[in-house]
């Protein structure tokens, strides 16, 4: 066998192991989220509960605003990110006993559900919509 072919096999083997490791990492994270906590429900169960309980509180305009907020997320992960953020917004709405979803709840829930690196995009989006960021500084 030629040495080039052996290098190709080694490269392909390393690449395969790296990709399997990355995939396994994300599958393991999803597995941990689906494990039941002390109350008998998992994080995903609670997320779905909050979404179902608050579904009737959302208007079309607010759903479009949420879609715009999650637009920088790659399309492959956008649905998962949107569900996570909507779950956190629903949790806040139920805690505050909101009668309808407000822009303030959406922004607060987005801030609490996303990592700090996403907050820069949120600030740009709020400025684009002429929304003052001062009331939300405590959550950033």
PDB file of C-alpha atoms in Angstrom:
ATOM      1  CA  UNK A   1       0.000   0.000   0.000  1.00  0.00           C
ATOM      2  CA  UNK A   2       1.156   3.480  -0.670  1.00  0.00           C
ATOM      3  CA  UNK A   3       1.898   5.911   2.131  1.00  0.00           C
ATOM      4  CA  UNK A   4      -0.694   8.364   0.769  1.00  0.00           C
ATOM      5  CA  UNK A   5      -3.415   5.800   1.139  1.00  0.00           C
ATOM      6  CA  UNK A   6      -2.333   5.061   4.714  1.00  0.00           C
ATOM      7  CA  UNK A   7      -2.393   8.799   5.532  1.00  0.00           C
ATOM      8  CA  UNK A   8      -5.864   9.021   4.010  1.00  0.00           C
ATOM      9  CA  UNK A   9      -7.087   6.134   6.182  1.00  0.00           C
ATOM     10  CA  UNK A  10      -5.586   7.713   9.319  1.00  0.00           C
ATOM     11  CA  UNK A  11      -7.069  11.130   8.465  1.00  0.00           C
ATOM     12  CA  UNK A  12     -10.484   9.593   7.759  1.00  0.00           C
ATOM     13  CA  UNK A  13     -10.380   7.620  11.036  1.00  0.00           C
ATOM     14  CA  UNK A  14      -9.518  10.724  13.087  1.00  0.00           C
ATOM     15  CA  UNK A  15     -12.211  12.743  11.318  1.00  0.00           C
ATOM     16  CA  UNK A  16     -14.800  10.027  11.982  1.00  0.00           C
ATOM     17  CA  UNK A  17     -13.894   9.849  15.682  1.00  0.00           C
ATOM     18  CA  UNK A  18     -14.096  13.653  16.027  1.00  0.00           C
ATOM     19  CA  UNK A  19     -17.525  13.804  14.372  1.00  0.00           C
ATOM     20  CA  UNK A  20     -18.824  10.933  16.503  1.00  0.00           C
ATOM     21  CA  UNK A  21     -17.541  12.699  19.619  1.00  0.00           C
ATOM     22  CA  UNK A  22     -19.266  15.950  18.697  1.00  0.00           C
ATOM     23  CA  UNK A  23     -22.533  14.160  17.942  1.00  0.00           C
ATOM     24  CA  UNK A  24     -22.286  12.153  21.148  1.00  0.00           C
ATOM     25  CA  UNK A  25     -21.759  15.330  23.163  1.00  0.00           C
ATOM     26  CA  UNK A  26     -24.966  16.899  21.854  1.00  0.00           C
ATOM     27  CA  UNK A  27     -26.921  13.661  22.267  1.00  0.00           C
ATOM     28  CA  UNK A  28     -25.700  13.370  25.861  1.00  0.00           C
ATOM     29  CA  UNK A  29     -26.791  16.954  26.608  1.00  0.00           C
ATOM     30  CA  UNK A  30     -30.262  16.171  25.254  1.00  0.00           C
ATOM     31  CA  UNK A  31     -30.325  12.979  27.335  1.00  0.00           C
ATOM     32  CA  UNK A  32     -29.504  14.930  30.511  1.00  0.00           C
ATOM     33  CA  UNK A  33     -32.339  17.375  29.805  1.00  0.00           C
ATOM     34  CA  UNK A  34     -34.792  14.506  29.456  1.00  0.00           C
ATOM     35  CA  UNK A  35     -33.929  12.929  32.823  1.00  0.00           C
ATOM     36  CA  UNK A  36     -36.602  13.479  35.479  1.00  0.00           C
ATOM     37  CA  UNK A  37     -35.743  15.845  38.319  1.00  0.00           C
ATOM     38  CA  UNK A  38     -36.862  15.531  41.942  1.00  0.00           C
ATOM     39  CA  UNK A  39     -40.416  16.606  41.029  1.00  0.00           C
ATOM     40  CA  UNK A  40     -40.740  13.778  38.495  1.00  0.00           C
ATOM     41  CA  UNK A  41     -40.611  15.988  35.396  1.00  0.00           C
ATOM     42  CA  UNK A  42     -37.657  16.727  33.172  1.00  0.00           C
ATOM     43  CA  UNK A  43     -36.569  20.130  31.875  1.00  0.00           C
ATOM     44  CA  UNK A  44     -38.142  19.276  28.519  1.00  0.00           C
ATOM     45  CA  UNK A  45     -41.427  18.279  30.197  1.00  0.00           C
ATOM     46  CA  UNK A  46     -41.592  21.622  32.008  1.00  0.00           C
ATOM     47  CA  UNK A  47     -40.718  23.489  28.841  1.00  0.00           C
ATOM     48  CA  UNK A  48     -43.557  21.784  26.943  1.00  0.00           C
ATOM     49  CA  UNK A  49     -45.928  22.412  29.856  1.00  0.00           C
ATOM     50  CA  UNK A  50     -45.218  26.152  29.842  1.00  0.00           C
ATOM     51  CA  UNK A  51     -45.610  26.352  26.075  1.00  0.00           C
ATOM     52  CA  UNK A  52     -48.981  24.550  26.141  1.00  0.00           C
ATOM     53  CA  UNK A  53     -50.324  26.614  29.039  1.00  0.00           C
ATOM     54  CA  UNK A  54     -49.457  29.957  27.416  1.00  0.00           C
ATOM     55  CA  UNK A  55     -50.131  29.176  23.749  1.00  0.00           C
ATOM     56  CA  UNK A  56     -53.390  31.139  23.773  1.00  0.00           C
ATOM     57  CA  UNK A  57     -51.640  34.262  25.114  1.00  0.00           C
ATOM     58  CA  UNK A  58     -49.521  34.770  21.978  1.00  0.00           C
ATOM     59  CA  UNK A  59     -50.599  37.008  19.096  1.00  0.00           C
ATOM     60  CA  UNK A  60     -49.294  36.784  15.532  1.00  0.00           C
ATOM     61  CA  UNK A  61     -47.258  39.970  15.964  1.00  0.00           C
ATOM     62  CA  UNK A  62     -45.543  38.611  19.061  1.00  0.00           C
ATOM     63  CA  UNK A  63     -44.751  35.326  17.315  1.00  0.00           C
ATOM     64  CA  UNK A  64     -43.171  37.285  14.450  1.00  0.00           C
ATOM     65  CA  UNK A  65     -41.106  39.249  16.991  1.00  0.00           C
ATOM     66  CA  UNK A  66     -39.918  35.971  18.564  1.00  0.00           C
ATOM     67  CA  UNK A  67     -39.063  34.639  15.097  1.00  0.00           C
ATOM     68  CA  UNK A  68     -37.002  37.748  14.449  1.00  0.00           C
ATOM     69  CA  UNK A  69     -35.171  37.305  17.752  1.00  0.00           C
ATOM     70  CA  UNK A  70     -34.170  33.720  16.931  1.00  0.00           C
ATOM     71  CA  UNK A  71     -33.254  34.518  13.311  1.00  0.00           C
ATOM     72  CA  UNK A  72     -29.450  34.537  13.938  1.00  0.00           C
ATOM     73  CA  UNK A  73     -29.608  30.914  15.122  1.00  0.00           C
ATOM     74  CA  UNK A  74     -28.677  28.483  12.317  1.00  0.00           C
ATOM     75  CA  UNK A  75     -31.806  26.978  10.718  1.00  0.00           C
ATOM     76  CA  UNK A  76     -30.914  23.484  11.914  1.00  0.00           C
ATOM     77  CA  UNK A  77     -31.144  24.558  15.574  1.00  0.00           C
ATOM     78  CA  UNK A  78     -33.705  27.372  15.266  1.00  0.00           C
ATOM     79  CA  UNK A  79     -36.759  25.321  16.285  1.00  0.00           C
ATOM     80  CA  UNK A  80     -35.038  24.004  19.403  1.00  0.00           C
ATOM     81  CA  UNK A  81     -33.879  27.501  20.373  1.00  0.00           C
ATOM     82  CA  UNK A  82     -37.341  28.928  19.760  1.00  0.00           C
ATOM     83  CA  UNK A  83     -38.945  26.251  21.957  1.00  0.00           C
ATOM     84  CA  UNK A  84     -36.463  26.858  24.762  1.00  0.00           C
ATOM     85  CA  UNK A  85     -37.025  30.618  24.666  1.00  0.00           C
ATOM     86  CA  UNK A  86     -40.811  30.257  24.370  1.00  0.00           C
ATOM     87  CA  UNK A  87     -40.765  27.892  27.359  1.00  0.00           C
ATOM     88  CA  UNK A  88     -38.903  30.426  29.488  1.00  0.00           C
ATOM     89  CA  UNK A  89     -41.258  33.215  28.359  1.00  0.00           C
ATOM     90  CA  UNK A  90     -44.236  31.005  29.215  1.00  0.00           C
ATOM     91  CA  UNK A  91     -42.788  30.281  32.643  1.00  0.00           C
ATOM     92  CA  UNK A  92     -42.430  34.019  33.309  1.00  0.00           C
ATOM     93  CA  UNK A  93     -45.958  34.690  32.058  1.00  0.00           C
ATOM     94  CA  UNK A  94     -47.437  32.051  34.363  1.00  0.00           C
ATOM     95  CA  UNK A  95     -45.422  33.303  37.342  1.00  0.00           C
ATOM     96  CA  UNK A  96     -46.589  36.863  36.731  1.00  0.00           C
ATOM     97  CA  UNK A  97     -50.154  35.677  35.978  1.00  0.00           C
ATOM     98  CA  UNK A  98     -50.197  37.572  32.680  1.00  0.00           C
ATOM     99  CA  UNK A  99     -53.481  37.839  30.780  1.00  0.00           C
ATOM    100  CA  UNK A 100     -51.647  38.244  27.489  1.00  0.00           C
ATOM    101  CA  UNK A 101     -48.095  38.070  26.238  1.00  0.00           C
ATOM    102  CA  UNK A 102     -46.333  41.424  26.276  1.00  0.00           C
ATOM    103  CA  UNK A 103     -43.214  42.634  24.584  1.00  0.00           C
ATOM    104  CA  UNK A 104     -41.605  43.119  28.006  1.00  0.00           C
ATOM    105  CA  UNK A 105     -42.204  39.442  28.870  1.00  0.00           C
ATOM    106  CA  UNK A 106     -40.772  38.329  25.544  1.00  0.00           C
ATOM    107  CA  UNK A 107     -37.625  40.402  25.974  1.00  0.00           C
ATOM    108  CA  UNK A 108     -37.123  39.355  29.605  1.00  0.00           C
ATOM    109  CA  UNK A 109     -37.662  35.687  28.738  1.00  0.00           C
ATOM    110  CA  UNK A 110     -35.267  35.924  25.801  1.00  0.00           C
ATOM    111  CA  UNK A 111     -32.577  37.433  28.024  1.00  0.00           C
ATOM    112  CA  UNK A 112     -33.010  34.760  30.702  1.00  0.00           C
ATOM    113  CA  UNK A 113     -33.148  31.848  28.232  1.00  0.00           C
ATOM    114  CA  UNK A 114     -30.140  32.745  26.097  1.00  0.00           C
ATOM    115  CA  UNK A 115     -26.414  32.940  26.773  1.00  0.00           C
ATOM    116  CA  UNK A 116     -24.732  36.334  27.136  1.00  0.00           C
ATOM    117  CA  UNK A 117     -23.205  36.176  23.653  1.00  0.00           C
ATOM    118  CA  UNK A 118     -26.713  36.474  22.136  1.00  0.00           C
ATOM    119  CA  UNK A 119     -27.550  39.627  24.049  1.00  0.00           C
ATOM    120  CA  UNK A 120     -25.565  41.795  21.641  1.00  0.00           C
ATOM    121  CA  UNK A 121     -27.933  40.826  18.821  1.00  0.00           C
ATOM    122  CA  UNK A 122     -30.933  41.478  21.078  1.00  0.00           C
ATOM    123  CA  UNK A 123     -29.699  44.998  21.779  1.00  0.00           C
ATOM    124  CA  UNK A 124     -29.344  45.655  18.026  1.00  0.00           C
ATOM    125  CA  UNK A 125     -32.845  44.329  17.397  1.00  0.00           C
ATOM    126  CA  UNK A 126     -34.341  46.464  20.179  1.00  0.00           C
ATOM    127  CA  UNK A 127     -32.633  49.576  18.809  1.00  0.00           C
ATOM    128  CA  UNK A 128     -33.915  48.692  15.321  1.00  0.00           C
ATOM    129  CA  UNK A 129     -37.480  48.569  16.725  1.00  0.00           C
ATOM    130  CA  UNK A 130     -36.975  51.781  18.740  1.00  0.00           C
ATOM    131  CA  UNK A 131     -37.381  49.956  22.049  1.00  0.00           C
ATOM    132  CA  UNK A 132     -35.588  51.400  25.066  1.00  0.00           C
ATOM    133  CA  UNK A 133     -33.137  48.905  26.611  1.00  0.00           C
ATOM    134  CA  UNK A 134     -32.927  50.707  29.957  1.00  0.00           C
ATOM    135  CA  UNK A 135     -35.799  48.774  31.647  1.00  0.00           C
ATOM    136  CA  UNK A 136     -34.095  45.479  30.754  1.00  0.00           C
ATOM    137  CA  UNK A 137     -30.554  46.305  31.901  1.00  0.00           C
ATOM    138  CA  UNK A 138     -31.130  44.433  35.176  1.00  0.00           C
ATOM    139  CA  UNK A 139     -31.617  41.200  33.238  1.00  0.00           C
ATOM    140  CA  UNK A 140     -28.534  41.512  30.971  1.00  0.00           C
TER     141      UNK A 140
END
